[in-house]
Coordinates of C-alpha atoms and ligand atoms in Angstrom, one line a residue:
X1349 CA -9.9 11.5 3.7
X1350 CA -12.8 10.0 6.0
X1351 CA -11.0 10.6 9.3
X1352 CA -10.6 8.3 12.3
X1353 CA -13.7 9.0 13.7
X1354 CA -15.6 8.5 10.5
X1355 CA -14.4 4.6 10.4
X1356 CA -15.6 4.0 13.9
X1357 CA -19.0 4.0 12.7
X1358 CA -18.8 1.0 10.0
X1359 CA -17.1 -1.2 13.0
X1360 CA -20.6 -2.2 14.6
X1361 CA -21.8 -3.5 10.7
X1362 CA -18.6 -5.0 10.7
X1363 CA -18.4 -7.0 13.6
X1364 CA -21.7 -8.2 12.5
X1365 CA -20.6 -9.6 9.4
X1366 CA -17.6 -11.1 10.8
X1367 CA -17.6 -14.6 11.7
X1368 CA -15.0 -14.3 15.0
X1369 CA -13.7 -17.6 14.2
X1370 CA -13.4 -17.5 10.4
X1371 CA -9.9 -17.9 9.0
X1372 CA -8.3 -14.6 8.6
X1373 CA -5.5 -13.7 5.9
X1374 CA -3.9 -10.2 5.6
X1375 CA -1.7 -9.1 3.1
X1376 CA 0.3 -5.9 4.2
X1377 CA 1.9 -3.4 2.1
X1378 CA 4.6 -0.6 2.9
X1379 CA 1.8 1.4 4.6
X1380 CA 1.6 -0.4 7.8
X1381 CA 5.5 0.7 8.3
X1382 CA 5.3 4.0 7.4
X1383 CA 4.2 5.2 10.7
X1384 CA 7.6 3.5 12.0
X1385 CA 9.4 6.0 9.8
X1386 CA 10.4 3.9 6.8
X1387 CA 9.1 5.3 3.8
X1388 CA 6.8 4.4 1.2
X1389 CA 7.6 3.3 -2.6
X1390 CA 4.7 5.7 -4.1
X1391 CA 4.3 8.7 -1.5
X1392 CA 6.4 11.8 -1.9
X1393 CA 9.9 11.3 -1.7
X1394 CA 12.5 12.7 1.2
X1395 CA 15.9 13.8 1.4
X1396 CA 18.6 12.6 -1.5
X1397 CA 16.0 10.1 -2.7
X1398 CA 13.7 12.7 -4.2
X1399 CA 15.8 12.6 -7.2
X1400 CA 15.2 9.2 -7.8
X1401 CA 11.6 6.8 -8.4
X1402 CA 12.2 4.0 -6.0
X1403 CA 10.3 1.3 -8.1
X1404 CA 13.2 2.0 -11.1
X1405 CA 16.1 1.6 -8.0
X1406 CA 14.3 -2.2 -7.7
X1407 CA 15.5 -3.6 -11.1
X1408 CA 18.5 -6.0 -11.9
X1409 CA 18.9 -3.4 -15.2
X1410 CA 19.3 -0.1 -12.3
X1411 CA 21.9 -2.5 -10.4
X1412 CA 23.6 -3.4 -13.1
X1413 CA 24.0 0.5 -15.0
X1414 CA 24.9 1.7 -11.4
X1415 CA 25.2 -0.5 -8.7
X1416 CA 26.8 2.0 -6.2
X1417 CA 23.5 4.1 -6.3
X1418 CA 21.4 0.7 -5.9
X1419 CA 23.4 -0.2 -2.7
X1420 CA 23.6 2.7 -1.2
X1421 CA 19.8 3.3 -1.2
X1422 CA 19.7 -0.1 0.2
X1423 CA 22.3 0.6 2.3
X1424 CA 20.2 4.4 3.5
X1425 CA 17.2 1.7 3.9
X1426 CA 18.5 -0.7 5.8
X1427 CA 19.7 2.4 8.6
X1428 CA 16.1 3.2 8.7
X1429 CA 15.0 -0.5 9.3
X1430 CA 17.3 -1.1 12.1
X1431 CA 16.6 1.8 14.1
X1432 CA 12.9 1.3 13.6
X1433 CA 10.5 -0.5 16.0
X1434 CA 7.3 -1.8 15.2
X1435 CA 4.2 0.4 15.4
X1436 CA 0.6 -0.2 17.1
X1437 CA -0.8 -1.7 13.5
X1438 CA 2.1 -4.0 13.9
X1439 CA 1.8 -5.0 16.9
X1440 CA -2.5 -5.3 16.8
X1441 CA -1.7 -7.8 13.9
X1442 CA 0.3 -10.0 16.2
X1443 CA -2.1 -10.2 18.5
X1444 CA -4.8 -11.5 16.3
X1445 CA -2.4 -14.0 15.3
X1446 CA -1.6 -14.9 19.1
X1447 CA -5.8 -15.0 19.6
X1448 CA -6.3 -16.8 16.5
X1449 CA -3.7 -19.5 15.8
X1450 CA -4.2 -21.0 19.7
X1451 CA -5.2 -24.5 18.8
X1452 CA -5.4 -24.3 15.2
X1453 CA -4.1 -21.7 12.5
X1454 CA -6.5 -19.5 11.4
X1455 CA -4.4 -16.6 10.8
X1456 CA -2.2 -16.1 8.4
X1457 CA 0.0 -12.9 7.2
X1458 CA 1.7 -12.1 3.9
X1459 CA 3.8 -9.4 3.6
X1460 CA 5.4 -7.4 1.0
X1461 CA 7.3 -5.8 3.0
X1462 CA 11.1 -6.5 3.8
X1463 CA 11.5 -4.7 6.8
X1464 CA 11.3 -7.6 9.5
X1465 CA 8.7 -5.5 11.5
X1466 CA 6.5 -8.2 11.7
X1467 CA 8.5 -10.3 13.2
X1468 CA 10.1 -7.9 15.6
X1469 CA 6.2 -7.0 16.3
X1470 CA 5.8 -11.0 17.2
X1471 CA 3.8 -12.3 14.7
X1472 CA 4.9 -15.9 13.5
X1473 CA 3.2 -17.1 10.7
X1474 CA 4.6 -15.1 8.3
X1475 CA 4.7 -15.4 4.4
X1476 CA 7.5 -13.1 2.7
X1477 CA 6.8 -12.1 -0.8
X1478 CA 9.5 -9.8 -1.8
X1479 CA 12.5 -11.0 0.1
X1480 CA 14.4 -9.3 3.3
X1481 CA 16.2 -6.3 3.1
X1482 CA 19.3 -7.8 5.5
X1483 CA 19.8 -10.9 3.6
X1484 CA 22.0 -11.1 0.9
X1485 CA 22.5 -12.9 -2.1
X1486 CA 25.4 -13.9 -4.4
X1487 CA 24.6 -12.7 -8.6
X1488 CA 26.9 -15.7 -9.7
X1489 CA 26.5 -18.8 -7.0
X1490 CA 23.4 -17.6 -5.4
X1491 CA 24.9 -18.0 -2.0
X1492 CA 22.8 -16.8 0.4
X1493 CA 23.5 -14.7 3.8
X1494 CA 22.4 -13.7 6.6
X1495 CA 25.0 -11.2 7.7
X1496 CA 24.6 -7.8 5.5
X1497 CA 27.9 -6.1 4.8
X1498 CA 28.0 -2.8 2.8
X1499 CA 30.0 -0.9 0.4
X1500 CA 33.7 -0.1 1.6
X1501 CA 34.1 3.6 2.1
X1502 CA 35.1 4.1 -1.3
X1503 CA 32.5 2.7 -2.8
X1504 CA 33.6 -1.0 -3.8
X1505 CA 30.7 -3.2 -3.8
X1506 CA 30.5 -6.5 -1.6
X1507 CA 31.7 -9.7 -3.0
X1508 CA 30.8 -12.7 -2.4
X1509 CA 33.1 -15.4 0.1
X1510 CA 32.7 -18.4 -2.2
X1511 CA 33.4 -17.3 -5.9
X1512 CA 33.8 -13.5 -5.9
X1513 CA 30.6 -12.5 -7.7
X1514 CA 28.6 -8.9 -6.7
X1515 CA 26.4 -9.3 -3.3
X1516 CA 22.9 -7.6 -4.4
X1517 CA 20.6 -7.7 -0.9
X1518 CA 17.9 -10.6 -1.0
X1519 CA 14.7 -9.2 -2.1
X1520 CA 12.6 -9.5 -5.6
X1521 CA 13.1 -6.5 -8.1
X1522 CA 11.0 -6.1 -10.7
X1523 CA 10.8 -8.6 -13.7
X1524 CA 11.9 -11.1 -11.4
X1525 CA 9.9 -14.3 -9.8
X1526 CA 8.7 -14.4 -6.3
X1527 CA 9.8 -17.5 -4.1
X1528 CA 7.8 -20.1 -5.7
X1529 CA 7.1 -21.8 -2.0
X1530 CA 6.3 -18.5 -0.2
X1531 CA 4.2 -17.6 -3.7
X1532 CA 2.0 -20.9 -3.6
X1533 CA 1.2 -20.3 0.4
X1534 CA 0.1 -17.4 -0.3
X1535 CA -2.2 -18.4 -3.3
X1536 CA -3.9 -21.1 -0.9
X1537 CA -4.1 -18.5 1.9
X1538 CA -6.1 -16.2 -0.1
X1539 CA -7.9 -19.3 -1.4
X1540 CA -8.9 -20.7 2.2
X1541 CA -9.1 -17.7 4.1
X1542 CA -13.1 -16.3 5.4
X1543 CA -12.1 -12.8 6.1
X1544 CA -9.2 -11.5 3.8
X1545 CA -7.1 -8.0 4.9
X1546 CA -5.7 -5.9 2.8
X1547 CA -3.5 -3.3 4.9
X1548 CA -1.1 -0.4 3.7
X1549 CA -0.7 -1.5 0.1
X1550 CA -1.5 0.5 -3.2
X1551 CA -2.7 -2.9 -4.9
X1552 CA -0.8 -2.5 -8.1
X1553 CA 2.0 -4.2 -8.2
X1554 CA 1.7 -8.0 -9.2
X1555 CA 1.5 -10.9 -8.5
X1556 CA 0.7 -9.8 -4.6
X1557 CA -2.5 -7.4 -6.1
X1558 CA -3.8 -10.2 -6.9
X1559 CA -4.5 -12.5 -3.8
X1560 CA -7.6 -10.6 -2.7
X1561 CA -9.0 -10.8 -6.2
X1562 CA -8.7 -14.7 -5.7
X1563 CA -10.1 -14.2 -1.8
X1564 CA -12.9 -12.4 -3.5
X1565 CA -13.9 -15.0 -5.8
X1566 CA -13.9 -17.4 -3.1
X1567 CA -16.4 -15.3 -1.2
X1568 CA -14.0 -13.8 1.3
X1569 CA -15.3 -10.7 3.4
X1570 CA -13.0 -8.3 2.1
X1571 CA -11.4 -5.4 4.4
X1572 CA -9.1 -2.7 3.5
X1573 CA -7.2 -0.5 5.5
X1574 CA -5.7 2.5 4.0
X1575 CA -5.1 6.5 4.4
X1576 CA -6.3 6.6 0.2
X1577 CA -8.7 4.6 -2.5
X1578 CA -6.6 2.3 -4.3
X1579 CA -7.6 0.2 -7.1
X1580 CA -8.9 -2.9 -4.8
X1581 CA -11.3 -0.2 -3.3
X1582 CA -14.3 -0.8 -5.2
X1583 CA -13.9 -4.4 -4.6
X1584 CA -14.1 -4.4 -1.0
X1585 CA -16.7 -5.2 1.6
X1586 CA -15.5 -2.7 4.1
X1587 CA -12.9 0.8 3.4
X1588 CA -11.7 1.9 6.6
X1589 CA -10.2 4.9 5.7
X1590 CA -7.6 6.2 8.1
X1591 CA -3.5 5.4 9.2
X1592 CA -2.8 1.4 9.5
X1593 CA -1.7 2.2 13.4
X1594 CA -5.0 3.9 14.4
X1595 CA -7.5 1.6 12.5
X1596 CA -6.1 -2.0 12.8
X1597 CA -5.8 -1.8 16.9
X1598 CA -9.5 -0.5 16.7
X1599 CA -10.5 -2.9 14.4
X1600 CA -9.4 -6.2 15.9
X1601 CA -10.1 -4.8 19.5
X1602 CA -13.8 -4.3 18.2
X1603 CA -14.3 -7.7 16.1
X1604 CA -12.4 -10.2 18.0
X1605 CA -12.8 -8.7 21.1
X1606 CA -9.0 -8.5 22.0
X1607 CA -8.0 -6.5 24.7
X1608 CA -5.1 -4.5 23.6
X1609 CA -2.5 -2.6 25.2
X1610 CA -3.6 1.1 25.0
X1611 CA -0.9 2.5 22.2
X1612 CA -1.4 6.5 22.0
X1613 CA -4.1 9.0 23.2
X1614 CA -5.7 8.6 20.0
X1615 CA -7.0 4.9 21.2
X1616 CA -8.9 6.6 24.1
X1617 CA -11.3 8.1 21.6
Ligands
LIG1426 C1 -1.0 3.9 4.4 C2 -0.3 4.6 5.3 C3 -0.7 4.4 6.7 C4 0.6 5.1 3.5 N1 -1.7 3.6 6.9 N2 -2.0 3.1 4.7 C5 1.5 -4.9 -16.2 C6 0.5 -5.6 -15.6 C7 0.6 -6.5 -14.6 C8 1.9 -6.8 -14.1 C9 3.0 -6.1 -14.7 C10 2.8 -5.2 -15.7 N3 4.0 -4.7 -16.0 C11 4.9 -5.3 -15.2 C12 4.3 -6.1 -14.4 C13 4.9 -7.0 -13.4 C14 5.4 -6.2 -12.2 C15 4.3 -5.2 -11.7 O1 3.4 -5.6 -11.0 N4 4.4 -4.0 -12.1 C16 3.4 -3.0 -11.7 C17 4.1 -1.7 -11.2 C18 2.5 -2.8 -12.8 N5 5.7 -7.2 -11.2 C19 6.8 -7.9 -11.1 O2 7.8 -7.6 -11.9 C20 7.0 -8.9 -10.1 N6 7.4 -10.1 -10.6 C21 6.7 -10.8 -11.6 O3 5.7 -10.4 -12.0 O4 7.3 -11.9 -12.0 C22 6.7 -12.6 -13.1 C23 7.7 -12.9 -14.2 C24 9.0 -12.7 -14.0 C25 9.9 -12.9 -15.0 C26 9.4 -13.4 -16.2 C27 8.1 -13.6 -16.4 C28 7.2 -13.4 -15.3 C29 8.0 -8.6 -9.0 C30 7.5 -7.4 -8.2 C31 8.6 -7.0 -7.2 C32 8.3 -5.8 -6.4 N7 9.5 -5.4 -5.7 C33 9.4 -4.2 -4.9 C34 10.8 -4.0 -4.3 C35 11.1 -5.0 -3.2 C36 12.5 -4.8 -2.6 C37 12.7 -3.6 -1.8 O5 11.9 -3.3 -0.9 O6 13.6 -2.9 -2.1 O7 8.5 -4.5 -3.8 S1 8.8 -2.7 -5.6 C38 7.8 -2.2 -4.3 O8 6.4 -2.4 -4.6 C39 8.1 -3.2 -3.2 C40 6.8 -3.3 -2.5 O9 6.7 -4.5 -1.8 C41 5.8 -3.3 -3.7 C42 4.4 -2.9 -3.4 O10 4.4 -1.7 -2.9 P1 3.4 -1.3 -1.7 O11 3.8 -2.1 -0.5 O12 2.0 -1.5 -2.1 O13 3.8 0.2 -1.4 P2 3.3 1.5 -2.1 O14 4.3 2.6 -1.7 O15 3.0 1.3 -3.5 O16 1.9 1.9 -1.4 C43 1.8 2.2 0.0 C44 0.3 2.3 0.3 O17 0.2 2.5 1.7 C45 -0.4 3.4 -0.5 O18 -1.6 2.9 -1.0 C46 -0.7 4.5 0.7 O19 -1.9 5.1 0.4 C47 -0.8 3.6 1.9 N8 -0.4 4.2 3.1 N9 0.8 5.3 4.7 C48 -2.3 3.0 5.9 N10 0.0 5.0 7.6
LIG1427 ZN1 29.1 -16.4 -5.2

């Protein structure tokens, strides 16, 4: 892995290339929370969940042959979510936004990710692909909530307040469609974007692998940010190889020429 120091040396070329008011869109992936302490789908797996492949936990066929294992990873997940806070990669993200989107919006973010972190970090224009992990969602009337509840202590699964169906949390699980509005704002962000970021995400699962294919054929500067290749890799402009919290407060700091809040002693190097 080409280290933190090793990235510092493609910023200069970088900022050259950048246009500091081009339209930016980033697309984050579970990487850029990992350094809050909520793990990845694809990494090596901790504690009771090393048993079990997380992408085959995120089908309707898994919640359906065994919903109490479904909802209490969810359940486990949603622990680690509310006792996380955002991390510097977060938080340098919201401040692009905040330097960017002053008069008009030239930032946007997409996010895989279900966590809330972005929010909680401050950014605003947010585009959620895959749901949130604290809403919830009726299988029967499609009630929607806001308030998560969680399996009684002997296991009964929530039901829903207006016709009894099973609660299953709010996100997209395999097989399933994305949100068609937050799917089409995406597409034209990727489509009308100058500088397209691609942060913390193995690039493989579709359709979100795709929007910085579509940036790239619309001549987007491409950037990744990631602590391995992936398949987008060869595709991109610019690798900067190294942990999301470390290289996107360096990044933006150096290209947009945002004074940041100084995170950890690593930012002094
Ligand atoms: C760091 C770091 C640090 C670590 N700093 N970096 C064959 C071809 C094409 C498509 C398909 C296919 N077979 C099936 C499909 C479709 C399928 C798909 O793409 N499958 C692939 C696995 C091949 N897609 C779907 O089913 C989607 N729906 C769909 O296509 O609908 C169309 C349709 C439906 C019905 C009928 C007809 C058509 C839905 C996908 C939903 C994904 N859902 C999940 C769960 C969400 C809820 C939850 O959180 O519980 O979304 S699965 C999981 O994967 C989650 C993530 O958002 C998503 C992406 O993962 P992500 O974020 O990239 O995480 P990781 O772990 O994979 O990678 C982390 C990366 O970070 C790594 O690269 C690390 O190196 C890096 N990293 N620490 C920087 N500190
Ligand atoms: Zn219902």
């Amino acid at each position: 892995m080409i280290d933190s120091a090793d990235f510092l040396k493609i910023l200069p070329d970088l900022a050259k290339a950048i246009p500091q008011n081009g339209v930016v869109t980033v697309l984050t992936g579970a990487g850029v929370s990992a350094e809050s302490g909520i793990p990845t789908f694809r990494e090596a797996r901790t504690g009771l969940w090393e048993k079990y492949d997380p992408a085959e936990l995120a089908t309707m066929e898994a919640f359906l042959n065994n919903p109490k294992l479904v909802w209490a990873w969810y359940q486990w997940r949603r622990e680690l979510v509310s006792k996380a806070i955002p991390n510097p990669g977060h938080l340098a993200l919201s401040a692009l936004e905040q330097h960017l989107n002053q008069d008009t919006e030239k930032f946007v973010l997409i996010t895989q990710n279900v966590d809330s972190l972005h929010h909680r970090a401050g950014s605003k224009n947010i585009i959620e692909l895959h749901g949130n992990i604290m809403r919830e969602v009726c299988l029967d009337c499609y009630q929607k909530t806001n308030s998560p509840t969680s399996m009684s202590p002997d296991g009964e699964i929530p039901r829903c307040s207006n016709c009894g169906g099973l609660i299953r949390p709010d996100v997209v699980w395999f097989g399933e469609q994305l949100p068609q509005k937050s799917l089409d704002l995406a597409w034209q962000a990727a489509r009308n974007c100058d500088i397209f970021l691609s942060v913390g995400t193995s690039a493989i699962v579709q359709p979100a692998a795709s929007l910085p294919m579509i940036a790239y054929q619309n001549e987007a500067i491409i950037i990744e940010v990631n602590i391995n290749q992936t398949p987008l890799s060869p595709y991109v402009d610019f690798v900067l190889q190294g942990f999301s919290s470390i290289v996107l407060p360096k990044l933006i700091s150096r290209v947009w020429n945002i004074k940041m809040i100084s995170f950890s002693k690593n930012d002094e190097k």
